[in-house]
Amino acid sequence: MPLLLARASPPALRHHHHRGLSPPRPTTRPRRLRLRLRGSRSHPPQQQQQVNLSVLRFTLGIPGLDESYLPRWIGLGFGALVLLNHVLSPSPTPAQLRSEVLGLCLAAFSATLPYLGRFLEGAGAAERVPLPEGSRQVFAMSDSLSAAQKEDMAWASYVLLRNTNTTSVLIAIGSQLCIRGYWDPPEKISKYAMIEWFKSQMQEAGIIDLREALYIPIFSDTRLGKILPQGILSVLAQPVLNNPDPTTGEIKAEGFILLASNANYAYSEKDRIWIRTVANKFQCA
């Protein structure tokens, strides 16, 4: 399935200050993983930009505008113009009346497209619930990540939150973590302690060596309940698998991307394909 491109430029990596969190410090530790998301350093800047934008969807980049409702507003706008043309016409001819009726039918169809699309994708039953007051926004990464890795994880977590029905994102590649969105970690702990807490919860949940995608459209699994915030209704865990070994054919799990939503049936088949494409960008070269 072809991927759509986004026009929005990649956001700058910002360090969010939260209770008990300090901004990530630069490190001189050598980079251990080479992510495909960035491409080769020898490539020109324009080609690197094209590689980065290859995982995005179309968006106008207007804050507060839901592009999925764009056909609705277009249909209502053109329908209003047809009615205005009818009112201003002194004596409409039969041909004009037929054209206006056809135009109103097309405008009505365009206005109902967003609802029809959500119904066909199974998202009609997706009802959001408000997040509990205890949930708070978190943005934390492992200190051992290089600047390039931090940029890659920040960018991936941003597009996943921006382009899917997601409230919480956890990216785990090896021992490196990126936590973003709404979570319920213990209060008044340092960033290092928070990272370790997430690692321990991952061990208890048994999702460290994930080999296949795990999608729970109606979440009720108590095994993952401790790591996930309250009010979560859908969960998707997408593994990051290495390329098969040329000699043995063995496929190793490099990590996973854990997504949580406060809506039932939050991820359609198209969403899951796109999320798998984003996860593949973190495969080791």
PDB file of C-alpha atoms in Angstrom:
ATOM      1  CA  MET A   1       0.000   0.000   0.000  1.00  0.00           C
ATOM      2  CA  PRO A   2       1.554   3.348  -0.988  1.00  0.00           C
ATOM      3  CA  LEU A   3       2.466   5.755   1.763  1.00  0.00           C
ATOM      4  CA  LEU A   4       1.364   9.373   1.610  1.00  0.00           C
ATOM      5  CA  LEU A   5       3.824  12.188   2.183  1.00  0.00           C
ATOM      6  CA  ALA A   6       3.549  15.039   4.676  1.00  0.00           C
ATOM      7  CA  ARG A   7       4.332  18.650   3.927  1.00  0.00           C
ATOM      8  CA  ALA A   8       5.054  19.612   7.505  1.00  0.00           C
ATOM      9  CA  SER A   9       8.717  20.086   8.296  1.00  0.00           C
ATOM     10  CA  PRO A  10      10.140  17.895  11.073  1.00  0.00           C
ATOM     11  CA  PRO A  11       9.765  19.481  14.499  1.00  0.00           C
ATOM     12  CA  ALA A  12      12.805  20.489  16.439  1.00  0.00           C
ATOM     13  CA  LEU A  13      13.690  18.236  19.304  1.00  0.00           C
ATOM     14  CA  ARG A  14      12.520  20.070  22.377  1.00  0.00           C
ATOM     15  CA  HIS A  15      13.340  19.102  25.909  1.00  0.00           C
ATOM     16  CA  HIS A  16      10.165  19.093  27.931  1.00  0.00           C
ATOM     17  CA  HIS A  17      10.543  19.772  31.633  1.00  0.00           C
ATOM     18  CA  HIS A  18       8.266  17.688  33.774  1.00  0.00           C
ATOM     19  CA  ARG A  19       8.099  16.965  37.421  1.00  0.00           C
ATOM     20  CA  GLY A  20      11.100  14.880  38.352  1.00  0.00           C
ATOM     21  CA  LEU A  21      12.612  15.060  34.851  1.00  0.00           C
ATOM     22  CA  SER A  22      15.728  16.848  33.748  1.00  0.00           C
ATOM     23  CA  PRO A  23      16.628  17.575  30.102  1.00  0.00           C
ATOM     24  CA  PRO A  24      18.747  14.907  28.384  1.00  0.00           C
ATOM     25  CA  ARG A  25      22.482  15.587  28.555  1.00  0.00           C
ATOM     26  CA  PRO A  26      24.715  15.159  25.528  1.00  0.00           C
ATOM     27  CA  THR A  27      26.897  12.110  25.669  1.00  0.00           C
ATOM     28  CA  THR A  28      30.088  11.064  23.990  1.00  0.00           C
ATOM     29  CA  ARG A  29      29.232   7.401  24.079  1.00  0.00           C
ATOM     30  CA  PRO A  30      29.666   5.870  20.592  1.00  0.00           C
ATOM     31  CA  ARG A  31      26.553   5.074  18.686  1.00  0.00           C
ATOM     32  CA  ARG A  32      25.816   1.373  18.800  1.00  0.00           C
ATOM     33  CA  LEU A  33      22.865   1.198  16.444  1.00  0.00           C
ATOM     34  CA  ARG A  34      22.645   2.600  12.967  1.00  0.00           C
ATOM     35  CA  LEU A  35      19.068   3.466  12.153  1.00  0.00           C
ATOM     36  CA  ARG A  36      17.748   3.482   8.636  1.00  0.00           C
ATOM     37  CA  LEU A  37      15.622   6.475   9.423  1.00  0.00           C
ATOM     38  CA  ARG A  38      18.545   8.846   8.905  1.00  0.00           C
ATOM     39  CA  GLY A  39      20.279   7.427   5.890  1.00  0.00           C
ATOM     40  CA  SER A  40      23.977   7.754   5.121  1.00  0.00           C
ATOM     41  CA  ARG A  41      25.964  10.818   6.163  1.00  0.00           C
ATOM     42  CA  SER A  42      27.405  11.044   2.686  1.00  0.00           C
ATOM     43  CA  HIS A  43      23.994  11.733   1.165  1.00  0.00           C
ATOM     44  CA  PRO A  44      23.124  15.334   0.356  1.00  0.00           C
ATOM     45  CA  PRO A  45      20.790  17.160   2.777  1.00  0.00           C
ATOM     46  CA  GLN A  46      17.912  17.087   0.297  1.00  0.00           C
ATOM     47  CA  GLN A  47      18.060  13.288   0.042  1.00  0.00           C
ATOM     48  CA  GLN A  48      18.182  12.939   3.839  1.00  0.00           C
ATOM     49  CA  GLN A  49      15.057  15.079   4.058  1.00  0.00           C
ATOM     50  CA  GLN A  50      13.281  12.822   1.563  1.00  0.00           C
ATOM     51  CA  VAL A  51      14.204   9.738   3.595  1.00  0.00           C
ATOM     52  CA  ASN A  52      12.877  11.325   6.780  1.00  0.00           C
ATOM     53  CA  LEU A  53       9.596  12.334   5.156  1.00  0.00           C
ATOM     54  CA  SER A  54       8.995   8.888   3.664  1.00  0.00           C
ATOM     55  CA  VAL A  55       7.128   7.680   6.776  1.00  0.00           C
ATOM     56  CA  LEU A  56       4.653  10.560   6.978  1.00  0.00           C
ATOM     57  CA  ARG A  57       1.097  11.023   5.877  1.00  0.00           C
ATOM     58  CA  PHE A  58      -0.469  13.994   4.197  1.00  0.00           C
ATOM     59  CA  THR A  59      -1.271  16.882   6.516  1.00  0.00           C
ATOM     60  CA  LEU A  60      -1.869  20.567   5.967  1.00  0.00           C
ATOM     61  CA  GLY A  61       0.068  21.358   9.118  1.00  0.00           C
ATOM     62  CA  ILE A  62      -2.678  23.640  10.489  1.00  0.00           C
ATOM     63  CA  PRO A  63      -2.957  23.326  14.298  1.00  0.00           C
ATOM     64  CA  GLY A  64      -6.397  22.177  15.425  1.00  0.00           C
ATOM     65  CA  LEU A  65      -7.517  21.130  11.924  1.00  0.00           C
ATOM     66  CA  ASP A  66      -8.559  17.507  11.479  1.00  0.00           C
ATOM     67  CA  GLU A  67      -7.785  16.758   7.819  1.00  0.00           C
ATOM     68  CA  SER A  68     -10.114  13.744   7.880  1.00  0.00           C
ATOM     69  CA  TYR A  69     -13.068  16.175   7.914  1.00  0.00           C
ATOM     70  CA  LEU A  70     -11.791  18.158   4.926  1.00  0.00           C
ATOM     71  CA  PRO A  71     -14.291  16.562   2.448  1.00  0.00           C
ATOM     72  CA  ARG A  72     -17.095  17.550   4.805  1.00  0.00           C
ATOM     73  CA  TRP A  73     -16.165  21.229   4.791  1.00  0.00           C
ATOM     74  CA  ILE A  74     -15.613  21.211   1.020  1.00  0.00           C
ATOM     75  CA  GLY A  75     -19.036  19.642   0.439  1.00  0.00           C
ATOM     76  CA  LEU A  76     -20.785  22.104   2.741  1.00  0.00           C
ATOM     77  CA  GLY A  77     -18.995  25.015   1.084  1.00  0.00           C
ATOM     78  CA  PHE A  78     -19.909  24.062  -2.462  1.00  0.00           C
ATOM     79  CA  GLY A  79     -23.449  23.164  -1.394  1.00  0.00           C
ATOM     80  CA  ALA A  80     -23.854  26.652   0.045  1.00  0.00           C
ATOM     81  CA  LEU A  81     -22.599  28.147  -3.226  1.00  0.00           C
ATOM     82  CA  VAL A  82     -25.157  26.128  -5.208  1.00  0.00           C
ATOM     83  CA  LEU A  83     -27.973  27.368  -2.965  1.00  0.00           C
ATOM     84  CA  LEU A  84     -26.714  30.932  -3.235  1.00  0.00           C
ATOM     85  CA  ASN A  85     -26.650  30.651  -7.014  1.00  0.00           C
ATOM     86  CA  HIS A  86     -30.242  29.390  -6.994  1.00  0.00           C
ATOM     87  CA  VAL A  87     -31.433  32.274  -4.804  1.00  0.00           C
ATOM     88  CA  LEU A  88     -29.716  34.900  -6.939  1.00  0.00           C
ATOM     89  CA  SER A  89     -31.058  33.484 -10.212  1.00  0.00           C
ATOM     90  CA  PRO A  90     -34.262  35.373 -11.210  1.00  0.00           C
ATOM     91  CA  SER A  91     -35.812  32.539 -13.220  1.00  0.00           C
ATOM     92  CA  PRO A  92     -33.871  29.243 -13.154  1.00  0.00           C
ATOM     93  CA  THR A  93     -34.166  27.137 -16.267  1.00  0.00           C
ATOM     94  CA  PRO A  94     -34.963  23.402 -16.083  1.00  0.00           C
ATOM     95  CA  ALA A  95     -31.360  22.594 -17.035  1.00  0.00           C
ATOM     96  CA  GLN A  96     -30.079  24.799 -14.216  1.00  0.00           C
ATOM     97  CA  LEU A  97     -32.416  23.138 -11.725  1.00  0.00           C
ATOM     98  CA  ARG A  98     -31.184  19.701 -12.741  1.00  0.00           C
ATOM     99  CA  SER A  99     -27.573  20.850 -12.389  1.00  0.00           C
ATOM    100  CA  GLU A 100     -28.279  22.323  -8.963  1.00  0.00           C
ATOM    101  CA  VAL A 101     -29.926  19.116  -7.750  1.00  0.00           C
ATOM    102  CA  LEU A 102     -26.926  17.117  -8.971  1.00  0.00           C
ATOM    103  CA  GLY A 103     -24.547  19.571  -7.299  1.00  0.00           C
ATOM    104  CA  LEU A 104     -26.409  19.329  -3.988  1.00  0.00           C
ATOM    105  CA  CYS A 105     -26.303  15.522  -4.159  1.00  0.00           C
ATOM    106  CA  LEU A 106     -22.547  15.588  -4.734  1.00  0.00           C
ATOM    107  CA  ALA A 107     -22.087  18.102  -1.915  1.00  0.00           C
ATOM    108  CA  ALA A 108     -24.112  15.907   0.457  1.00  0.00           C
ATOM    109  CA  PHE A 109     -22.061  12.857  -0.514  1.00  0.00           C
ATOM    110  CA  SER A 110     -18.821  14.757   0.094  1.00  0.00           C
ATOM    111  CA  ALA A 111     -20.067  15.924   3.501  1.00  0.00           C
ATOM    112  CA  THR A 112     -20.807  12.344   4.586  1.00  0.00           C
ATOM    113  CA  LEU A 113     -17.499  10.891   3.363  1.00  0.00           C
ATOM    114  CA  PRO A 114     -15.657  11.224   6.725  1.00  0.00           C
ATOM    115  CA  TYR A 115     -18.404   9.318   8.557  1.00  0.00           C
ATOM    116  CA  LEU A 116     -18.633   6.709   5.810  1.00  0.00           C
ATOM    117  CA  GLY A 117     -14.857   6.195   5.862  1.00  0.00           C
ATOM    118  CA  ARG A 118     -14.770   5.719   9.613  1.00  0.00           C
ATOM    119  CA  PHE A 119     -17.656   3.268   9.420  1.00  0.00           C
ATOM    120  CA  LEU A 120     -15.947   1.177   6.731  1.00  0.00           C
ATOM    121  CA  GLU A 121     -12.672   1.143   8.690  1.00  0.00           C
ATOM    122  CA  GLY A 122     -14.414  -0.022  11.840  1.00  0.00           C
ATOM    123  CA  ALA A 123     -13.725   3.215  13.667  1.00  0.00           C
ATOM    124  CA  GLY A 124     -17.362   4.050  14.120  1.00  0.00           C
ATOM    125  CA  ALA A 125     -17.314   2.204  17.438  1.00  0.00           C
ATOM    126  CA  ALA A 126     -14.222   4.056  18.613  1.00  0.00           C
ATOM    127  CA  GLU A 127     -15.441   6.187  21.475  1.00  0.00           C
ATOM    128  CA  ARG A 128     -12.865   8.122  23.441  1.00  0.00           C
ATOM    129  CA  VAL A 129     -12.978   8.322  27.198  1.00  0.00           C
ATOM    130  CA  PRO A 130     -11.350  11.171  29.107  1.00  0.00           C
ATOM    131  CA  LEU A 131      -7.994  10.351  30.623  1.00  0.00           C
ATOM    132  CA  PRO A 132      -7.878  10.243  34.432  1.00  0.00           C
ATOM    133  CA  GLU A 133      -6.486  13.246  36.268  1.00  0.00           C
ATOM    134  CA  GLY A 134      -3.479  11.214  37.422  1.00  0.00           C
ATOM    135  CA  SER A 135      -2.151  10.847  33.874  1.00  0.00           C
ATOM    136  CA  ARG A 136       0.447  13.424  32.877  1.00  0.00           C
ATOM    137  CA  GLN A 137       2.466  14.123  29.776  1.00  0.00           C
ATOM    138  CA  VAL A 138       5.915  12.551  29.735  1.00  0.00           C
ATOM    139  CA  PHE A 139       8.803  12.922  27.308  1.00  0.00           C
ATOM    140  CA  ALA A 140      11.938  11.060  28.394  1.00  0.00           C
ATOM    141  CA  MET A 141      14.775   9.183  26.662  1.00  0.00           C
ATOM    142  CA  SER A 142      17.749   7.115  27.735  1.00  0.00           C
ATOM    143  CA  ASP A 143      20.841   9.232  28.384  1.00  0.00           C
ATOM    144  CA  SER A 144      23.064   6.783  26.501  1.00  0.00           C
ATOM    145  CA  LEU A 145      21.406   7.651  23.182  1.00  0.00           C
ATOM    146  CA  SER A 146      23.439   9.726  20.771  1.00  0.00           C
ATOM    147  CA  ALA A 147      22.110  13.034  19.473  1.00  0.00           C
ATOM    148  CA  ALA A 148      21.159  11.392  16.161  1.00  0.00           C
ATOM    149  CA  GLN A 149      19.295   8.567  17.912  1.00  0.00           C
ATOM    150  CA  LYS A 150      17.431  11.038  20.094  1.00  0.00           C
ATOM    151  CA  GLU A 151      16.354  12.939  17.010  1.00  0.00           C
ATOM    152  CA  ASP A 152      15.175   9.732  15.321  1.00  0.00           C
ATOM    153  CA  MET A 153      13.142   8.584  18.324  1.00  0.00           C
ATOM    154  CA  ALA A 154      11.700  12.037  18.955  1.00  0.00           C
ATOM    155  CA  TRP A 155      10.620  12.280  15.321  1.00  0.00           C
ATOM    156  CA  ALA A 156       9.077   8.783  15.267  1.00  0.00           C
ATOM    157  CA  SER A 157       7.181   9.341  18.526  1.00  0.00           C
ATOM    158  CA  TYR A 158       5.895  12.684  17.227  1.00  0.00           C
ATOM    159  CA  VAL A 159       4.490  11.307  13.956  1.00  0.00           C
ATOM    160  CA  LEU A 160       2.903   8.349  15.765  1.00  0.00           C
ATOM    161  CA  LEU A 161       1.103  10.682  18.164  1.00  0.00           C
ATOM    162  CA  ARG A 162       0.240  13.126  15.390  1.00  0.00           C
ATOM    163  CA  ASN A 163      -0.993  10.715  12.710  1.00  0.00           C
ATOM    164  CA  THR A 164      -2.686   7.951  14.710  1.00  0.00           C
ATOM    165  CA  ASN A 165      -5.350   7.725  17.385  1.00  0.00           C
ATOM    166  CA  THR A 166      -2.665   7.384  20.071  1.00  0.00           C
ATOM    167  CA  THR A 167      -2.223   8.906  23.525  1.00  0.00           C
ATOM    168  CA  SER A 168       0.887   7.020  24.730  1.00  0.00           C
ATOM    169  CA  VAL A 169       4.028   5.889  22.875  1.00  0.00           C
ATOM    170  CA  LEU A 170       6.902   3.726  24.100  1.00  0.00           C
ATOM    171  CA  ILE A 171       9.806   2.948  21.745  1.00  0.00           C
ATOM    172  CA  ALA A 172      12.271   0.327  22.985  1.00  0.00           C
ATOM    173  CA  ILE A 173      15.312  -0.490  20.832  1.00  0.00           C
ATOM    174  CA  GLY A 174      17.651  -2.762  22.738  1.00  0.00           C
ATOM    175  CA  SER A 175      18.118  -1.141  26.141  1.00  0.00           C
ATOM    176  CA  GLN A 176      17.327   2.344  24.824  1.00  0.00           C
ATOM    177  CA  LEU A 177      13.901   3.810  25.560  1.00  0.00           C
ATOM    178  CA  CYS A 178      11.812   6.750  24.425  1.00  0.00           C
ATOM    179  CA  ILE A 179       8.629   7.445  26.406  1.00  0.00           C
ATOM    180  CA  ARG A 180       6.215  10.085  25.172  1.00  0.00           C
ATOM    181  CA  GLY A 181       2.585  11.007  25.710  1.00  0.00           C
ATOM    182  CA  TYR A 182       0.311  10.360  28.687  1.00  0.00           C
ATOM    183  CA  TRP A 183       1.641   7.887  31.259  1.00  0.00           C
ATOM    184  CA  ASP A 184       1.287   7.107  34.963  1.00  0.00           C
ATOM    185  CA  PRO A 185       4.854   6.614  36.255  1.00  0.00           C
ATOM    186  CA  PRO A 186       5.527   7.035  39.972  1.00  0.00           C
ATOM    187  CA  GLU A 187       5.575  10.662  41.008  1.00  0.00           C
ATOM    188  CA  LYS A 188       8.625  12.594  42.156  1.00  0.00           C
ATOM    189  CA  ILE A 189      11.224  10.298  40.617  1.00  0.00           C
ATOM    190  CA  SER A 190      14.225  11.203  38.508  1.00  0.00           C
ATOM    191  CA  LYS A 191      14.407  10.565  34.800  1.00  0.00           C
ATOM    192  CA  TYR A 192      16.858   7.695  35.319  1.00  0.00           C
ATOM    193  CA  ALA A 193      14.538   6.068  37.873  1.00  0.00           C
ATOM    194  CA  MET A 194      11.612   6.502  35.484  1.00  0.00           C
ATOM    195  CA  ILE A 195      13.489   4.746  32.665  1.00  0.00           C
ATOM    196  CA  GLU A 196      14.374   1.880  35.010  1.00  0.00           C
ATOM    197  CA  TRP A 197      10.756   1.673  36.167  1.00  0.00           C
ATOM    198  CA  PHE A 198       9.558   1.285  32.581  1.00  0.00           C
ATOM    199  CA  LYS A 199      12.186  -1.414  31.956  1.00  0.00           C
ATOM    200  CA  SER A 200      11.011  -3.400  34.978  1.00  0.00           C
ATOM    201  CA  GLN A 201       7.392  -3.099  33.870  1.00  0.00           C
ATOM    202  CA  MET A 202       8.346  -4.299  30.399  1.00  0.00           C
ATOM    203  CA  GLN A 203       9.961  -7.375  31.941  1.00  0.00           C
ATOM    204  CA  GLU A 204       6.857  -8.131  33.999  1.00  0.00           C
ATOM    205  CA  ALA A 205       4.580  -7.688  30.984  1.00  0.00           C
ATOM    206  CA  GLY A 206       6.670 -10.140  28.935  1.00  0.00           C
ATOM    207  CA  ILE A 207       6.946  -7.966  25.839  1.00  0.00           C
ATOM    208  CA  ILE A 208      10.742  -7.777  25.704  1.00  0.00           C
ATOM    209  CA  ASP A 209      11.239 -10.478  23.046  1.00  0.00           C
ATOM    210  CA  LEU A 210       8.152  -9.732  20.981  1.00  0.00           C
ATOM    211  CA  ARG A 211       8.188 -11.462  17.573  1.00  0.00           C
ATOM    212  CA  GLU A 212       4.681 -10.773  16.259  1.00  0.00           C
ATOM    213  CA  ALA A 213       2.423  -7.753  16.365  1.00  0.00           C
ATOM    214  CA  LEU A 214       0.023  -7.722  19.307  1.00  0.00           C
ATOM    215  CA  TYR A 215      -3.203  -5.768  18.798  1.00  0.00           C
ATOM    216  CA  ILE A 216      -5.889  -5.594  21.488  1.00  0.00           C
ATOM    217  CA  PRO A 217      -8.782  -3.459  20.143  1.00  0.00           C
ATOM    218  CA  ILE A 218     -10.742  -3.817  23.414  1.00  0.00           C
ATOM    219  CA  PHE A 219      -8.113  -3.735  26.120  1.00  0.00           C
ATOM    220  CA  SER A 220      -8.728  -5.800  29.255  1.00  0.00           C
ATOM    221  CA  ASP A 221      -5.399  -7.601  29.728  1.00  0.00           C
ATOM    222  CA  THR A 222      -4.242  -7.156  33.314  1.00  0.00           C
ATOM    223  CA  ARG A 223      -0.678  -8.238  32.459  1.00  0.00           C
ATOM    224  CA  LEU A 224      -0.037  -4.931  30.717  1.00  0.00           C
ATOM    225  CA  GLY A 225      -2.126  -2.895  33.115  1.00  0.00           C
ATOM    226  CA  LYS A 226       0.765  -1.743  35.312  1.00  0.00           C
ATOM    227  CA  ILE A 227       2.845  -0.210  32.555  1.00  0.00           C
ATOM    228  CA  LEU A 228      -0.107   1.425  30.782  1.00  0.00           C
ATOM    229  CA  PRO A 229      -1.966   4.453  32.150  1.00  0.00           C
ATOM    230  CA  GLN A 230      -5.539   4.244  33.352  1.00  0.00           C
ATOM    231  CA  GLY A 231      -8.299   4.732  30.807  1.00  0.00           C
ATOM    232  CA  ILE A 232      -6.592   2.828  27.965  1.00  0.00           C
ATOM    233  CA  LEU A 233      -9.019   0.983  25.687  1.00  0.00           C
ATOM    234  CA  SER A 234      -6.782  -0.174  22.789  1.00  0.00           C
ATOM    235  CA  VAL A 235      -3.185  -1.419  22.722  1.00  0.00           C
ATOM    236  CA  LEU A 236      -0.851  -2.158  19.818  1.00  0.00           C
ATOM    237  CA  ALA A 237       2.644  -3.609  20.254  1.00  0.00           C
ATOM    238  CA  GLN A 238       4.635  -3.657  17.003  1.00  0.00           C
ATOM    239  CA  PRO A 239       7.961  -5.561  17.101  1.00  0.00           C
ATOM    240  CA  VAL A 240      11.138  -4.256  15.505  1.00  0.00           C
ATOM    241  CA  LEU A 241      12.731  -7.295  13.867  1.00  0.00           C
ATOM    242  CA  ASN A 242      16.218  -7.544  12.436  1.00  0.00           C
ATOM    243  CA  ASN A 243      16.838  -8.735   8.902  1.00  0.00           C
ATOM    244  CA  PRO A 244      17.186 -12.531   8.635  1.00  0.00           C
ATOM    245  CA  ASP A 245      20.677 -13.895   9.162  1.00  0.00           C
ATOM    246  CA  PRO A 246      22.107 -14.833   5.722  1.00  0.00           C
ATOM    247  CA  THR A 247      23.521 -18.139   7.025  1.00  0.00           C
ATOM    248  CA  THR A 248      20.960 -19.371   9.549  1.00  0.00           C
ATOM    249  CA  GLY A 249      17.915 -17.368   8.489  1.00  0.00           C
ATOM    250  CA  GLU A 250      17.271 -16.486  12.129  1.00  0.00           C
ATOM    251  CA  ILE A 251      15.314 -13.295  12.806  1.00  0.00           C
ATOM    252  CA  LYS A 252      16.133 -11.503  16.038  1.00  0.00           C
ATOM    253  CA  ALA A 253      13.913  -9.035  17.854  1.00  0.00           C
ATOM    254  CA  GLU A 254      15.620  -5.648  18.196  1.00  0.00           C
ATOM    255  CA  GLY A 255      12.820  -4.054  20.199  1.00  0.00           C
ATOM    256  CA  PHE A 256       9.233  -2.901  19.837  1.00  0.00           C
ATOM    257  CA  ILE A 257       6.921   0.096  19.648  1.00  0.00           C
ATOM    258  CA  LEU A 258       4.071   0.129  22.167  1.00  0.00           C
ATOM    259  CA  LEU A 259       1.067   2.332  21.375  1.00  0.00           C
ATOM    260  CA  ALA A 260      -1.948   2.920  23.617  1.00  0.00           C
ATOM    261  CA  SER A 261      -5.200   4.770  22.946  1.00  0.00           C
ATOM    262  CA  ASN A 262      -8.196   5.872  24.977  1.00  0.00           C
ATOM    263  CA  ALA A 263     -10.566   4.621  22.255  1.00  0.00           C
ATOM    264  CA  ASN A 264     -11.792   1.162  21.301  1.00  0.00           C
ATOM    265  CA  TYR A 265     -10.759  -0.137  17.863  1.00  0.00           C
ATOM    266  CA  ALA A 266      -8.282   2.737  17.607  1.00  0.00           C
ATOM    267  CA  TYR A 267      -6.064   1.234  14.886  1.00  0.00           C
ATOM    268  CA  SER A 268      -7.441   0.190  11.532  1.00  0.00           C
ATOM    269  CA  GLU A 269      -5.634  -2.183   9.197  1.00  0.00           C
ATOM    270  CA  LYS A 270      -4.246   0.798   7.290  1.00  0.00           C
ATOM    271  CA  ASP A 271      -2.944   2.283  10.553  1.00  0.00           C
ATOM    272  CA  ARG A 272      -1.234  -0.973  11.524  1.00  0.00           C
ATOM    273  CA  ILE A 273       0.490  -1.231   8.132  1.00  0.00           C
ATOM    274  CA  TRP A 274       1.770   2.326   8.449  1.00  0.00           C
ATOM    275  CA  ILE A 275       2.945   1.753  12.045  1.00  0.00           C
ATOM    276  CA  ARG A 276       4.813  -1.366  10.916  1.00  0.00           C
ATOM    277  CA  THR A 277       6.563   0.754   8.282  1.00  0.00           C
ATOM    278  CA  VAL A 278       7.670   3.223  10.956  1.00  0.00           C
ATOM    279  CA  ALA A 279       8.947   0.354  13.121  1.00  0.00           C
ATOM    280  CA  ASN A 280      10.959  -1.045  10.211  1.00  0.00           C
ATOM    281  CA  LYS A 281      12.924   2.211  10.091  1.00  0.00           C
ATOM    282  CA  PHE A 282      14.578   1.178  13.356  1.00  0.00           C
ATOM    283  CA  GLN A 283      15.994  -2.063  11.990  1.00  0.00           C
ATOM    284  CA  CYS A 284      19.752  -2.352  12.448  1.00  0.00           C
ATOM    285  CA  ALA A 285      21.800  -2.055   9.276  1.00  0.00           C
TER     286      ALA A 285
END
